[in-house]
Amino acid sequence: MVKDNAKKQVALLLADGFEEGEAVIVLDILERLEIQVTTLACQKSLTLRTYHGIQMQANELLSAQGDRLYDAVVMPGGPEGSVALAASKDVVEFVRRHDEAGKLICPLCSAAARVLGGNGLLKGRRYVCSGDLYKDVKDGVYVNQSFVEDGNLLSGKGLGLAFDFAFQLAYRLTGDAQTTNFQADHIDYHHWRADQKI
């Protein structure tokens, strides 16, 4: 993989009820690797309530993004959060626009089945999601793995795999195996390496 020195930009889509662990872990790892993460509230208010009732503040509103393109779009799970994202026309259009531009589309946990699968956005690609939500998905191919890559789609199974998911996304964005591996070692996370087979 070729190293890319340009600072990458990631949109983290959030709605009330999002799984805060998944969101914060991904944000933390990406920022450690100098990837800029913008948290986007996919509702009318920047103030969000997480899956466990914690109040958090997003950086910006999704509705204020216009035609801006990010290098990757991340969607955490959470029962209420992923349902809210899936029901938002703005979210569906935002994801579709990024997908068509070849940007990385990155759902975690329930988001792959609900947001992508529920809106015809998987387009026959392989994916993973939490639980048995895949049973209601018609346009993708479910693979029971920790995380799955298919072209520009990177999906993760759930909260327990959030570190693997985040490091793999960082590596895909930067192409920098040495720095990504260093950061994994730095936080004593020894379950992921840039040269591992998926």
mmCIF file with all atom_site columns, C-alpha atoms in Angstrom:
data_model
loop_
_atom_site.group_PDB
_atom_site.id
_atom_site.type_symbol
_atom_site.label_atom_id
_atom_site.label_alt_id
_atom_site.label_comp_id
_atom_site.label_asym_id
_atom_site.label_entity_id
_atom_site.label_seq_id
_atom_site.pdbx_PDB_ins_code
_atom_site.Cartn_x
_atom_site.Cartn_y
_atom_site.Cartn_z
_atom_site.occupancy
_atom_site.B_iso_or_equiv
_atom_site.pdbx_formal_charge
_atom_site.auth_seq_id
_atom_site.auth_comp_id
_atom_site.auth_asym_id
_atom_site.auth_atom_id
_atom_site.pdbx_PDB_model_num
ATOM 1   C CA . MET A 1 1   ? 0.000   0.000   0.000  1.00 0.00 ? 1   MET A CA 1
ATOM 2   C CA . VAL A 1 2   ? 1.345   3.437   -0.961 1.00 0.00 ? 2   VAL A CA 1
ATOM 3   C CA . LYS A 1 3   ? 1.779   6.016   1.782  1.00 0.00 ? 3   LYS A CA 1
ATOM 4   C CA . ASP A 1 4   ? -0.313  9.177   1.307  1.00 0.00 ? 4   ASP A CA 1
ATOM 5   C CA . ASN A 1 5   ? 0.997   12.240  3.139  1.00 0.00 ? 5   ASN A CA 1
ATOM 6   C CA . ALA A 1 6   ? -2.081  14.426  2.619  1.00 0.00 ? 6   ALA A CA 1
ATOM 7   C CA . LYS A 1 7   ? -4.146  14.807  5.793  1.00 0.00 ? 7   LYS A CA 1
ATOM 8   C CA . LYS A 1 8   ? -7.300  12.751  5.366  1.00 0.00 ? 8   LYS A CA 1
ATOM 9   C CA . GLN A 1 9   ? -10.786 13.877  6.360  1.00 0.00 ? 9   GLN A CA 1
ATOM 10  C CA . VAL A 1 10  ? -13.406 11.572  7.867  1.00 0.00 ? 10  VAL A CA 1
ATOM 11  C CA . ALA A 1 11  ? -17.088 12.256  8.530  1.00 0.00 ? 11  ALA A CA 1
ATOM 12  C CA . LEU A 1 12  ? -18.487 10.482  11.598 1.00 0.00 ? 12  LEU A CA 1
ATOM 13  C CA . LEU A 1 13  ? -22.296 10.380  11.296 1.00 0.00 ? 13  LEU A CA 1
ATOM 14  C CA . LEU A 1 14  ? -24.169 10.526  14.611 1.00 0.00 ? 14  LEU A CA 1
ATOM 15  C CA . ALA A 1 15  ? -27.821 10.496  15.621 1.00 0.00 ? 15  ALA A CA 1
ATOM 16  C CA . ASP A 1 16  ? -29.456 10.187  19.032 1.00 0.00 ? 16  ASP A CA 1
ATOM 17  C CA . GLY A 1 17  ? -28.883 6.702   20.435 1.00 0.00 ? 17  GLY A CA 1
ATOM 18  C CA . PHE A 1 18  ? -25.528 6.083   18.723 1.00 0.00 ? 18  PHE A CA 1
ATOM 19  C CA . GLU A 1 19  ? -23.108 3.598   20.298 1.00 0.00 ? 19  GLU A CA 1
ATOM 20  C CA . GLU A 1 20  ? -20.662 5.987   21.964 1.00 0.00 ? 20  GLU A CA 1
ATOM 21  C CA . GLY A 1 21  ? -17.928 3.369   22.444 1.00 0.00 ? 21  GLY A CA 1
ATOM 22  C CA . GLU A 1 22  ? -17.716 2.669   18.723 1.00 0.00 ? 22  GLU A CA 1
ATOM 23  C CA . ALA A 1 23  ? -17.746 6.348   17.821 1.00 0.00 ? 23  ALA A CA 1
ATOM 24  C CA . VAL A 1 24  ? -15.145 7.451   20.365 1.00 0.00 ? 24  VAL A CA 1
ATOM 25  C CA . ILE A 1 25  ? -12.741 4.552   19.712 1.00 0.00 ? 25  ILE A CA 1
ATOM 26  C CA . VAL A 1 26  ? -12.746 5.214   15.973 1.00 0.00 ? 26  VAL A CA 1
ATOM 27  C CA . LEU A 1 27  ? -12.361 8.956   16.509 1.00 0.00 ? 27  LEU A CA 1
ATOM 28  C CA . ASP A 1 28  ? -9.483  8.433   18.967 1.00 0.00 ? 28  ASP A CA 1
ATOM 29  C CA . ILE A 1 29  ? -7.495  6.064   16.752 1.00 0.00 ? 29  ILE A CA 1
ATOM 30  C CA . LEU A 1 30  ? -7.945  8.138   13.602 1.00 0.00 ? 30  LEU A CA 1
ATOM 31  C CA . GLU A 1 31  ? -6.929  11.355  15.338 1.00 0.00 ? 31  GLU A CA 1
ATOM 32  C CA . ARG A 1 32  ? -3.817  9.616   16.760 1.00 0.00 ? 32  ARG A CA 1
ATOM 33  C CA . LEU A 1 33  ? -2.853  8.919   13.159 1.00 0.00 ? 33  LEU A CA 1
ATOM 34  C CA . GLU A 1 34  ? -3.406  12.576  12.188 1.00 0.00 ? 34  GLU A CA 1
ATOM 35  C CA . ILE A 1 35  ? -6.634  11.901  10.332 1.00 0.00 ? 35  ILE A CA 1
ATOM 36  C CA . GLN A 1 36  ? -9.110  14.701  10.917 1.00 0.00 ? 36  GLN A CA 1
ATOM 37  C CA . VAL A 1 37  ? -12.514 13.505  12.110 1.00 0.00 ? 37  VAL A CA 1
ATOM 38  C CA . THR A 1 38  ? -15.576 15.746  11.912 1.00 0.00 ? 38  THR A CA 1
ATOM 39  C CA . THR A 1 39  ? -18.536 14.559  13.967 1.00 0.00 ? 39  THR A CA 1
ATOM 40  C CA . LEU A 1 40  ? -21.747 15.360  12.113 1.00 0.00 ? 40  LEU A CA 1
ATOM 41  C CA . ALA A 1 41  ? -25.097 15.495  13.906 1.00 0.00 ? 41  ALA A CA 1
ATOM 42  C CA . CYS A 1 42  ? -27.696 13.976  11.596 1.00 0.00 ? 42  CYS A CA 1
ATOM 43  C CA . GLN A 1 43  ? -30.551 15.857  13.247 1.00 0.00 ? 43  GLN A CA 1
ATOM 44  C CA . LYS A 1 44  ? -31.485 19.464  14.020 1.00 0.00 ? 44  LYS A CA 1
ATOM 45  C CA . SER A 1 45  ? -29.308 19.881  17.124 1.00 0.00 ? 45  SER A CA 1
ATOM 46  C CA . LEU A 1 46  ? -25.564 19.541  17.684 1.00 0.00 ? 46  LEU A CA 1
ATOM 47  C CA . THR A 1 47  ? -26.303 18.064  21.114 1.00 0.00 ? 47  THR A CA 1
ATOM 48  C CA . LEU A 1 48  ? -26.705 14.300  20.994 1.00 0.00 ? 48  LEU A CA 1
ATOM 49  C CA . ARG A 1 49  ? -27.761 11.639  23.480 1.00 0.00 ? 49  ARG A CA 1
ATOM 50  C CA . THR A 1 50  ? -25.788 8.402   23.232 1.00 0.00 ? 50  THR A CA 1
ATOM 51  C CA . TYR A 1 51  ? -26.948 4.802   23.596 1.00 0.00 ? 51  TYR A CA 1
ATOM 52  C CA . HIS A 1 52  ? -26.215 4.969   27.331 1.00 0.00 ? 52  HIS A CA 1
ATOM 53  C CA . GLY A 1 53  ? -27.713 8.408   27.841 1.00 0.00 ? 53  GLY A CA 1
ATOM 54  C CA . ILE A 1 54  ? -24.500 10.448  27.806 1.00 0.00 ? 54  ILE A CA 1
ATOM 55  C CA . GLN A 1 55  ? -24.827 13.920  26.323 1.00 0.00 ? 55  GLN A CA 1
ATOM 56  C CA . MET A 1 56  ? -22.272 14.718  23.630 1.00 0.00 ? 56  MET A CA 1
ATOM 57  C CA . GLN A 1 57  ? -21.729 17.586  21.222 1.00 0.00 ? 57  GLN A CA 1
ATOM 58  C CA . ALA A 1 58  ? -21.079 17.157  17.493 1.00 0.00 ? 58  ALA A CA 1
ATOM 59  C CA . ASN A 1 59  ? -18.760 19.444  15.539 1.00 0.00 ? 59  ASN A CA 1
ATOM 60  C CA . GLU A 1 60  ? -21.230 20.338  12.800 1.00 0.00 ? 60  GLU A CA 1
ATOM 61  C CA . LEU A 1 61  ? -24.660 19.542  11.387 1.00 0.00 ? 61  LEU A CA 1
ATOM 62  C CA . LEU A 1 62  ? -24.910 17.162  8.448  1.00 0.00 ? 62  LEU A CA 1
ATOM 63  C CA . SER A 1 63  ? -27.413 19.573  6.890  1.00 0.00 ? 63  SER A CA 1
ATOM 64  C CA . ALA A 1 64  ? -24.692 22.260  6.691  1.00 0.00 ? 64  ALA A CA 1
ATOM 65  C CA . GLN A 1 65  ? -22.226 20.186  4.635  1.00 0.00 ? 65  GLN A CA 1
ATOM 66  C CA . GLY A 1 66  ? -23.487 21.092  1.165  1.00 0.00 ? 66  GLY A CA 1
ATOM 67  C CA . ASP A 1 67  ? -21.509 19.198  -1.491 1.00 0.00 ? 67  ASP A CA 1
ATOM 68  C CA . ARG A 1 68  ? -18.407 18.660  0.653  1.00 0.00 ? 68  ARG A CA 1
ATOM 69  C CA . LEU A 1 69  ? -16.718 15.299  0.165  1.00 0.00 ? 69  LEU A CA 1
ATOM 70  C CA . TYR A 1 70  ? -14.767 13.486  2.873  1.00 0.00 ? 70  TYR A CA 1
ATOM 71  C CA . ASP A 1 71  ? -12.271 10.676  2.321  1.00 0.00 ? 71  ASP A CA 1
ATOM 72  C CA . ALA A 1 72  ? -14.384 8.304   4.419  1.00 0.00 ? 72  ALA A CA 1
ATOM 73  C CA . VAL A 1 73  ? -17.812 8.166   6.031  1.00 0.00 ? 73  VAL A CA 1
ATOM 74  C CA . VAL A 1 74  ? -18.105 6.263   9.325  1.00 0.00 ? 74  VAL A CA 1
ATOM 75  C CA . MET A 1 75  ? -21.422 5.172   10.820 1.00 0.00 ? 75  MET A CA 1
ATOM 76  C CA . PRO A 1 76  ? -21.424 3.663   14.331 1.00 0.00 ? 76  PRO A CA 1
ATOM 77  C CA . GLY A 1 77  ? -24.201 1.366   15.468 1.00 0.00 ? 77  GLY A CA 1
ATOM 78  C CA . GLY A 1 78  ? -26.522 1.586   18.423 1.00 0.00 ? 78  GLY A CA 1
ATOM 79  C CA . PRO A 1 79  ? -30.134 0.381   18.108 1.00 0.00 ? 79  PRO A CA 1
ATOM 80  C CA . GLU A 1 80  ? -31.730 3.830   18.057 1.00 0.00 ? 80  GLU A CA 1
ATOM 81  C CA . GLY A 1 81  ? -28.824 5.562   16.368 1.00 0.00 ? 81  GLY A CA 1
ATOM 82  C CA . SER A 1 82  ? -28.629 3.295   13.330 1.00 0.00 ? 82  SER A CA 1
ATOM 83  C CA . VAL A 1 83  ? -32.415 3.336   12.916 1.00 0.00 ? 83  VAL A CA 1
ATOM 84  C CA . ALA A 1 84  ? -32.346 7.145   12.941 1.00 0.00 ? 84  ALA A CA 1
ATOM 85  C CA . LEU A 1 85  ? -29.505 7.263   10.411 1.00 0.00 ? 85  LEU A CA 1
ATOM 86  C CA . ALA A 1 86  ? -31.297 4.780   8.154  1.00 0.00 ? 86  ALA A CA 1
ATOM 87  C CA . ALA A 1 87  ? -34.496 6.866   8.223  1.00 0.00 ? 87  ALA A CA 1
ATOM 88  C CA . SER A 1 88  ? -32.722 10.111  7.273  1.00 0.00 ? 88  SER A CA 1
ATOM 89  C CA . LYS A 1 89  ? -32.919 11.075  3.588  1.00 0.00 ? 89  LYS A CA 1
ATOM 90  C CA . ASP A 1 90  ? -29.971 13.405  4.151  1.00 0.00 ? 90  ASP A CA 1
ATOM 91  C CA . VAL A 1 91  ? -27.840 10.544  5.477  1.00 0.00 ? 91  VAL A CA 1
ATOM 92  C CA . VAL A 1 92  ? -28.801 8.239   2.607  1.00 0.00 ? 92  VAL A CA 1
ATOM 93  C CA . GLU A 1 93  ? -27.954 10.903  0.032  1.00 0.00 ? 93  GLU A CA 1
ATOM 94  C CA . PHE A 1 94  ? -24.694 11.791  1.810  1.00 0.00 ? 94  PHE A CA 1
ATOM 95  C CA . VAL A 1 95  ? -23.587 8.137   1.835  1.00 0.00 ? 95  VAL A CA 1
ATOM 96  C CA . ARG A 1 96  ? -24.710 7.572   -1.760 1.00 0.00 ? 96  ARG A CA 1
ATOM 97  C CA . ARG A 1 97  ? -22.786 10.630  -2.970 1.00 0.00 ? 97  ARG A CA 1
ATOM 98  C CA . HIS A 1 98  ? -19.602 9.509   -1.227 1.00 0.00 ? 98  HIS A CA 1
ATOM 99  C CA . ASP A 1 99  ? -19.984 5.938   -2.459 1.00 0.00 ? 99  ASP A CA 1
ATOM 100 C CA . GLU A 1 100 ? -20.410 7.091   -6.048 1.00 0.00 ? 100 GLU A CA 1
ATOM 101 C CA . ALA A 1 101 ? -17.266 9.220   -5.650 1.00 0.00 ? 101 ALA A CA 1
ATOM 102 C CA . GLY A 1 102 ? -15.315 6.128   -4.538 1.00 0.00 ? 102 GLY A CA 1
ATOM 103 C CA . LYS A 1 103 ? -14.822 7.305   -0.957 1.00 0.00 ? 103 LYS A CA 1
ATOM 104 C CA . LEU A 1 104 ? -14.607 4.766   1.870  1.00 0.00 ? 104 LEU A CA 1
ATOM 105 C CA . ILE A 1 105 ? -17.990 3.778   3.329  1.00 0.00 ? 105 ILE A CA 1
ATOM 106 C CA . CYS A 1 106 ? -17.521 2.426   6.850  1.00 0.00 ? 106 CYS A CA 1
ATOM 107 C CA . PRO A 1 107 ? -20.456 1.090   8.887  1.00 0.00 ? 107 PRO A CA 1
ATOM 108 C CA . LEU A 1 108 ? -19.999 -0.556  12.273 1.00 0.00 ? 108 LEU A CA 1
ATOM 109 C CA . CYS A 1 109 ? -22.296 -2.955  14.107 1.00 0.00 ? 109 CYS A CA 1
ATOM 110 C CA . SER A 1 110 ? -25.945 -2.497  13.084 1.00 0.00 ? 110 SER A CA 1
ATOM 111 C CA . ALA A 1 111 ? -25.226 0.349   10.641 1.00 0.00 ? 111 ALA A CA 1
ATOM 112 C CA . ALA A 1 112 ? -24.289 -1.916  7.717  1.00 0.00 ? 112 ALA A CA 1
ATOM 113 C CA . ALA A 1 113 ? -27.623 -3.760  7.790  1.00 0.00 ? 113 ALA A CA 1
ATOM 114 C CA . ARG A 1 114 ? -29.823 -0.833  8.728  1.00 0.00 ? 114 ARG A CA 1
ATOM 115 C CA . VAL A 1 115 ? -28.316 2.198   6.999  1.00 0.00 ? 115 VAL A CA 1
ATOM 116 C CA . LEU A 1 116 ? -26.839 0.530   3.919  1.00 0.00 ? 116 LEU A CA 1
ATOM 117 C CA . GLY A 1 117 ? -28.877 -2.660  3.637  1.00 0.00 ? 117 GLY A CA 1
ATOM 118 C CA . GLY A 1 118 ? -32.095 -0.849  4.493  1.00 0.00 ? 118 GLY A CA 1
ATOM 119 C CA . ASN A 1 119 ? -31.579 1.675   1.701  1.00 0.00 ? 119 ASN A CA 1
ATOM 120 C CA . GLY A 1 120 ? -30.177 -0.427  -1.145 1.00 0.00 ? 120 GLY A CA 1
ATOM 121 C CA . LEU A 1 121 ? -26.654 0.926   -0.639 1.00 0.00 ? 121 LEU A CA 1
ATOM 122 C CA . LEU A 1 122 ? -24.746 -2.350  -0.274 1.00 0.00 ? 122 LEU A CA 1
ATOM 123 C CA . LYS A 1 123 ? -25.018 -2.992  -4.027 1.00 0.00 ? 123 LYS A CA 1
ATOM 124 C CA . GLY A 1 124 ? -24.195 -6.691  -3.772 1.00 0.00 ? 124 GLY A CA 1
ATOM 125 C CA . ARG A 1 125 ? -20.994 -6.150  -1.821 1.00 0.00 ? 125 ARG A CA 1
ATOM 126 C CA . ARG A 1 126 ? -19.750 -8.352  1.016  1.00 0.00 ? 126 ARG A CA 1
ATOM 127 C CA . TYR A 1 127 ? -20.284 -6.972  4.527  1.00 0.00 ? 127 TYR A CA 1
ATOM 128 C CA . VAL A 1 128 ? -20.607 -7.875  8.195  1.00 0.00 ? 128 VAL A CA 1
ATOM 129 C CA . CYS A 1 129 ? -23.011 -6.557  10.829 1.00 0.00 ? 129 CYS A CA 1
ATOM 130 C CA . SER A 1 130 ? -24.066 -7.377  14.385 1.00 0.00 ? 130 SER A CA 1
ATOM 131 C CA . GLY A 1 131 ? -26.447 -10.147 15.399 1.00 0.00 ? 131 GLY A CA 1
ATOM 132 C CA . ASP A 1 132 ? -28.914 -11.540 12.896 1.00 0.00 ? 132 ASP A CA 1
ATOM 133 C CA . LEU A 1 133 ? -29.794 -8.221  11.236 1.00 0.00 ? 133 LEU A CA 1
ATOM 134 C CA . TYR A 1 134 ? -28.346 -9.604  7.997  1.00 0.00 ? 134 TYR A CA 1
ATOM 135 C CA . LYS A 1 135 ? -31.445 -11.792 7.639  1.00 0.00 ? 135 LYS A CA 1
ATOM 136 C CA . ASP A 1 136 ? -33.477 -8.770  6.540  1.00 0.00 ? 136 ASP A CA 1
ATOM 137 C CA . VAL A 1 137 ? -30.884 -7.518  4.021  1.00 0.00 ? 137 VAL A CA 1
ATOM 138 C CA . LYS A 1 138 ? -31.526 -8.321  0.355  1.00 0.00 ? 138 LYS A CA 1
ATOM 139 C CA . ASP A 1 139 ? -28.796 -6.537  -1.630 1.00 0.00 ? 139 ASP A CA 1
ATOM 140 C CA . GLY A 1 140 ? -25.537 -7.571  0.081  1.00 0.00 ? 140 GLY A CA 1
ATOM 141 C CA . VAL A 1 141 ? -23.581 -10.739 0.878  1.00 0.00 ? 141 VAL A CA 1
ATOM 142 C CA . TYR A 1 142 ? -23.180 -11.300 4.624  1.00 0.00 ? 142 TYR A CA 1
ATOM 143 C CA . VAL A 1 143 ? -19.795 -12.648 5.757  1.00 0.00 ? 143 VAL A CA 1
ATOM 144 C CA . ASN A 1 144 ? -19.363 -13.720 9.389  1.00 0.00 ? 144 ASN A CA 1
ATOM 145 C CA . GLN A 1 145 ? -15.967 -12.123 10.087 1.00 0.00 ? 145 GLN A CA 1
ATOM 146 C CA . SER A 1 146 ? -14.637 -9.464  12.449 1.00 0.00 ? 146 SER A CA 1
ATOM 147 C CA . PHE A 1 147 ? -14.466 -6.920  9.660  1.00 0.00 ? 147 PHE A CA 1
ATOM 148 C CA . VAL A 1 148 ? -14.909 -7.188  5.910  1.00 0.00 ? 148 VAL A CA 1
ATOM 149 C CA . GLU A 1 149 ? -13.502 -5.158  3.047  1.00 0.00 ? 149 GLU A CA 1
ATOM 150 C CA . ASP A 1 150 ? -15.100 -5.139  -0.392 1.00 0.00 ? 150 ASP A CA 1
ATOM 151 C CA . GLY A 1 151 ? -13.839 -2.363  -2.625 1.00 0.00 ? 151 GLY A CA 1
ATOM 152 C CA . ASN A 1 152 ? -14.542 0.924   -0.855 1.00 0.00 ? 152 ASN A CA 1
ATOM 153 C CA . LEU A 1 153 ? -16.821 -0.716  1.730  1.00 0.00 ? 153 LEU A CA 1
ATOM 154 C CA . LEU A 1 154 ? -15.237 -1.498  5.118  1.00 0.00 ? 154 LEU A CA 1
ATOM 155 C CA . SER A 1 155 ? -17.655 -2.942  7.675  1.00 0.00 ? 155 SER A CA 1
ATOM 156 C CA . GLY A 1 156 ? -17.069 -4.061  11.265 1.00 0.00 ? 156 GLY A CA 1
ATOM 157 C CA . LYS A 1 157 ? -19.071 -6.514  13.366 1.00 0.00 ? 157 LYS A CA 1
ATOM 158 C CA . GLY A 1 158 ? -19.458 -4.564  16.597 1.00 0.00 ? 158 GLY A CA 1
ATOM 159 C CA . LEU A 1 159 ? -18.037 -2.686  19.540 1.00 0.00 ? 159 LEU A CA 1
ATOM 160 C CA . GLY A 1 160 ? -15.514 -5.402  20.428 1.00 0.00 ? 160 GLY A CA 1
ATOM 161 C CA . LEU A 1 161 ? -13.910 -4.990  17.005 1.00 0.00 ? 161 LEU A CA 1
ATOM 162 C CA . ALA A 1 162 ? -13.854 -1.188  16.997 1.00 0.00 ? 162 ALA A CA 1
ATOM 163 C CA . PHE A 1 163 ? -10.062 -1.019  17.466 1.00 0.00 ? 163 PHE A CA 1
ATOM 164 C CA . ASP A 1 164 ? -9.391  -3.406  14.550 1.00 0.00 ? 164 ASP A CA 1
ATOM 165 C CA . PHE A 1 165 ? -11.884 -1.497  12.440 1.00 0.00 ? 165 PHE A CA 1
ATOM 166 C CA . ALA A 1 166 ? -10.308 1.879   13.281 1.00 0.00 ? 166 ALA A CA 1
ATOM 167 C CA . PHE A 1 167 ? -6.734  0.748   12.642 1.00 0.00 ? 167 PHE A CA 1
ATOM 168 C CA . GLN A 1 168 ? -7.707  -0.895  9.351  1.00 0.00 ? 168 GLN A CA 1
ATOM 169 C CA . LEU A 1 169 ? -9.500  2.282   8.271  1.00 0.00 ? 169 LEU A CA 1
ATOM 170 C CA . ALA A 1 170 ? -6.495  4.411   9.254  1.00 0.00 ? 170 ALA A CA 1
ATOM 171 C CA . TYR A 1 171 ? -4.204  2.134   7.274  1.00 0.00 ? 171 TYR A CA 1
ATOM 172 C CA . ARG A 1 172 ? -6.502  2.241   4.245  1.00 0.00 ? 172 ARG A CA 1
ATOM 173 C CA . LEU A 1 173 ? -6.557  6.032   4.391  1.00 0.00 ? 173 LEU A CA 1
ATOM 174 C CA . THR A 1 174 ? -2.838  6.654   4.944  1.00 0.00 ? 174 THR A CA 1
ATOM 175 C CA . GLY A 1 175 ? -1.083  3.602   3.524  1.00 0.00 ? 175 GLY A CA 1
ATOM 176 C CA . ASP A 1 176 ? 1.419   4.058   6.355  1.00 0.00 ? 176 ASP A CA 1
ATOM 177 C CA . ALA A 1 177 ? 1.994   0.603   7.875  1.00 0.00 ? 177 ALA A CA 1
ATOM 178 C CA . GLN A 1 178 ? 4.884   1.658   10.098 1.00 0.00 ? 178 GLN A CA 1
ATOM 179 C CA . THR A 1 179 ? 3.087   4.538   11.810 1.00 0.00 ? 179 THR A CA 1
ATOM 180 C CA . THR A 1 180 ? -0.182  2.631   12.117 1.00 0.00 ? 180 THR A CA 1
ATOM 181 C CA . ASN A 1 181 ? 1.569   -0.354  13.682 1.00 0.00 ? 181 ASN A CA 1
ATOM 182 C CA . PHE A 1 182 ? 3.487   1.992   15.994 1.00 0.00 ? 182 PHE A CA 1
ATOM 183 C CA . GLN A 1 183 ? 0.247   3.511   17.274 1.00 0.00 ? 183 GLN A CA 1
ATOM 184 C CA . ALA A 1 184 ? -1.224  0.045   17.844 1.00 0.00 ? 184 ALA A CA 1
ATOM 185 C CA . ASP A 1 185 ? 1.847   -0.860  19.902 1.00 0.00 ? 185 ASP A CA 1
ATOM 186 C CA . HIS A 1 186 ? 1.757   2.508   21.680 1.00 0.00 ? 186 HIS A CA 1
ATOM 187 C CA . ILE A 1 187 ? -1.673  1.754   23.155 1.00 0.00 ? 187 ILE A CA 1
ATOM 188 C CA . ASP A 1 188 ? -0.752  -1.903  23.787 1.00 0.00 ? 188 ASP A CA 1
ATOM 189 C CA . TYR A 1 189 ? -3.184  -3.177  21.186 1.00 0.00 ? 189 TYR A CA 1
ATOM 190 C CA . HIS A 1 190 ? -1.544  -6.306  19.802 1.00 0.00 ? 190 HIS A CA 1
ATOM 191 C CA . HIS A 1 191 ? -4.448  -7.845  17.873 1.00 0.00 ? 191 HIS A CA 1
ATOM 192 C CA . TRP A 1 192 ? -4.077  -5.886  14.630 1.00 0.00 ? 192 TRP A CA 1
ATOM 193 C CA . ARG A 1 193 ? -1.204  -5.345  12.198 1.00 0.00 ? 193 ARG A CA 1
ATOM 194 C CA . ALA A 1 194 ? -1.085  -3.675  8.794  1.00 0.00 ? 194 ALA A CA 1
ATOM 195 C CA . ASP A 1 195 ? 0.187   -6.811  7.038  1.00 0.00 ? 195 ASP A CA 1
ATOM 196 C CA . GLN A 1 196 ? -2.473  -9.176  8.365  1.00 0.00 ? 196 GLN A CA 1
ATOM 197 C CA . LYS A 1 197 ? -4.751  -11.010 5.983  1.00 0.00 ? 197 LYS A CA 1
ATOM 198 C CA . ILE A 1 198 ? -8.426  -10.133 6.109  1.00 0.00 ? 198 ILE A CA 1
#
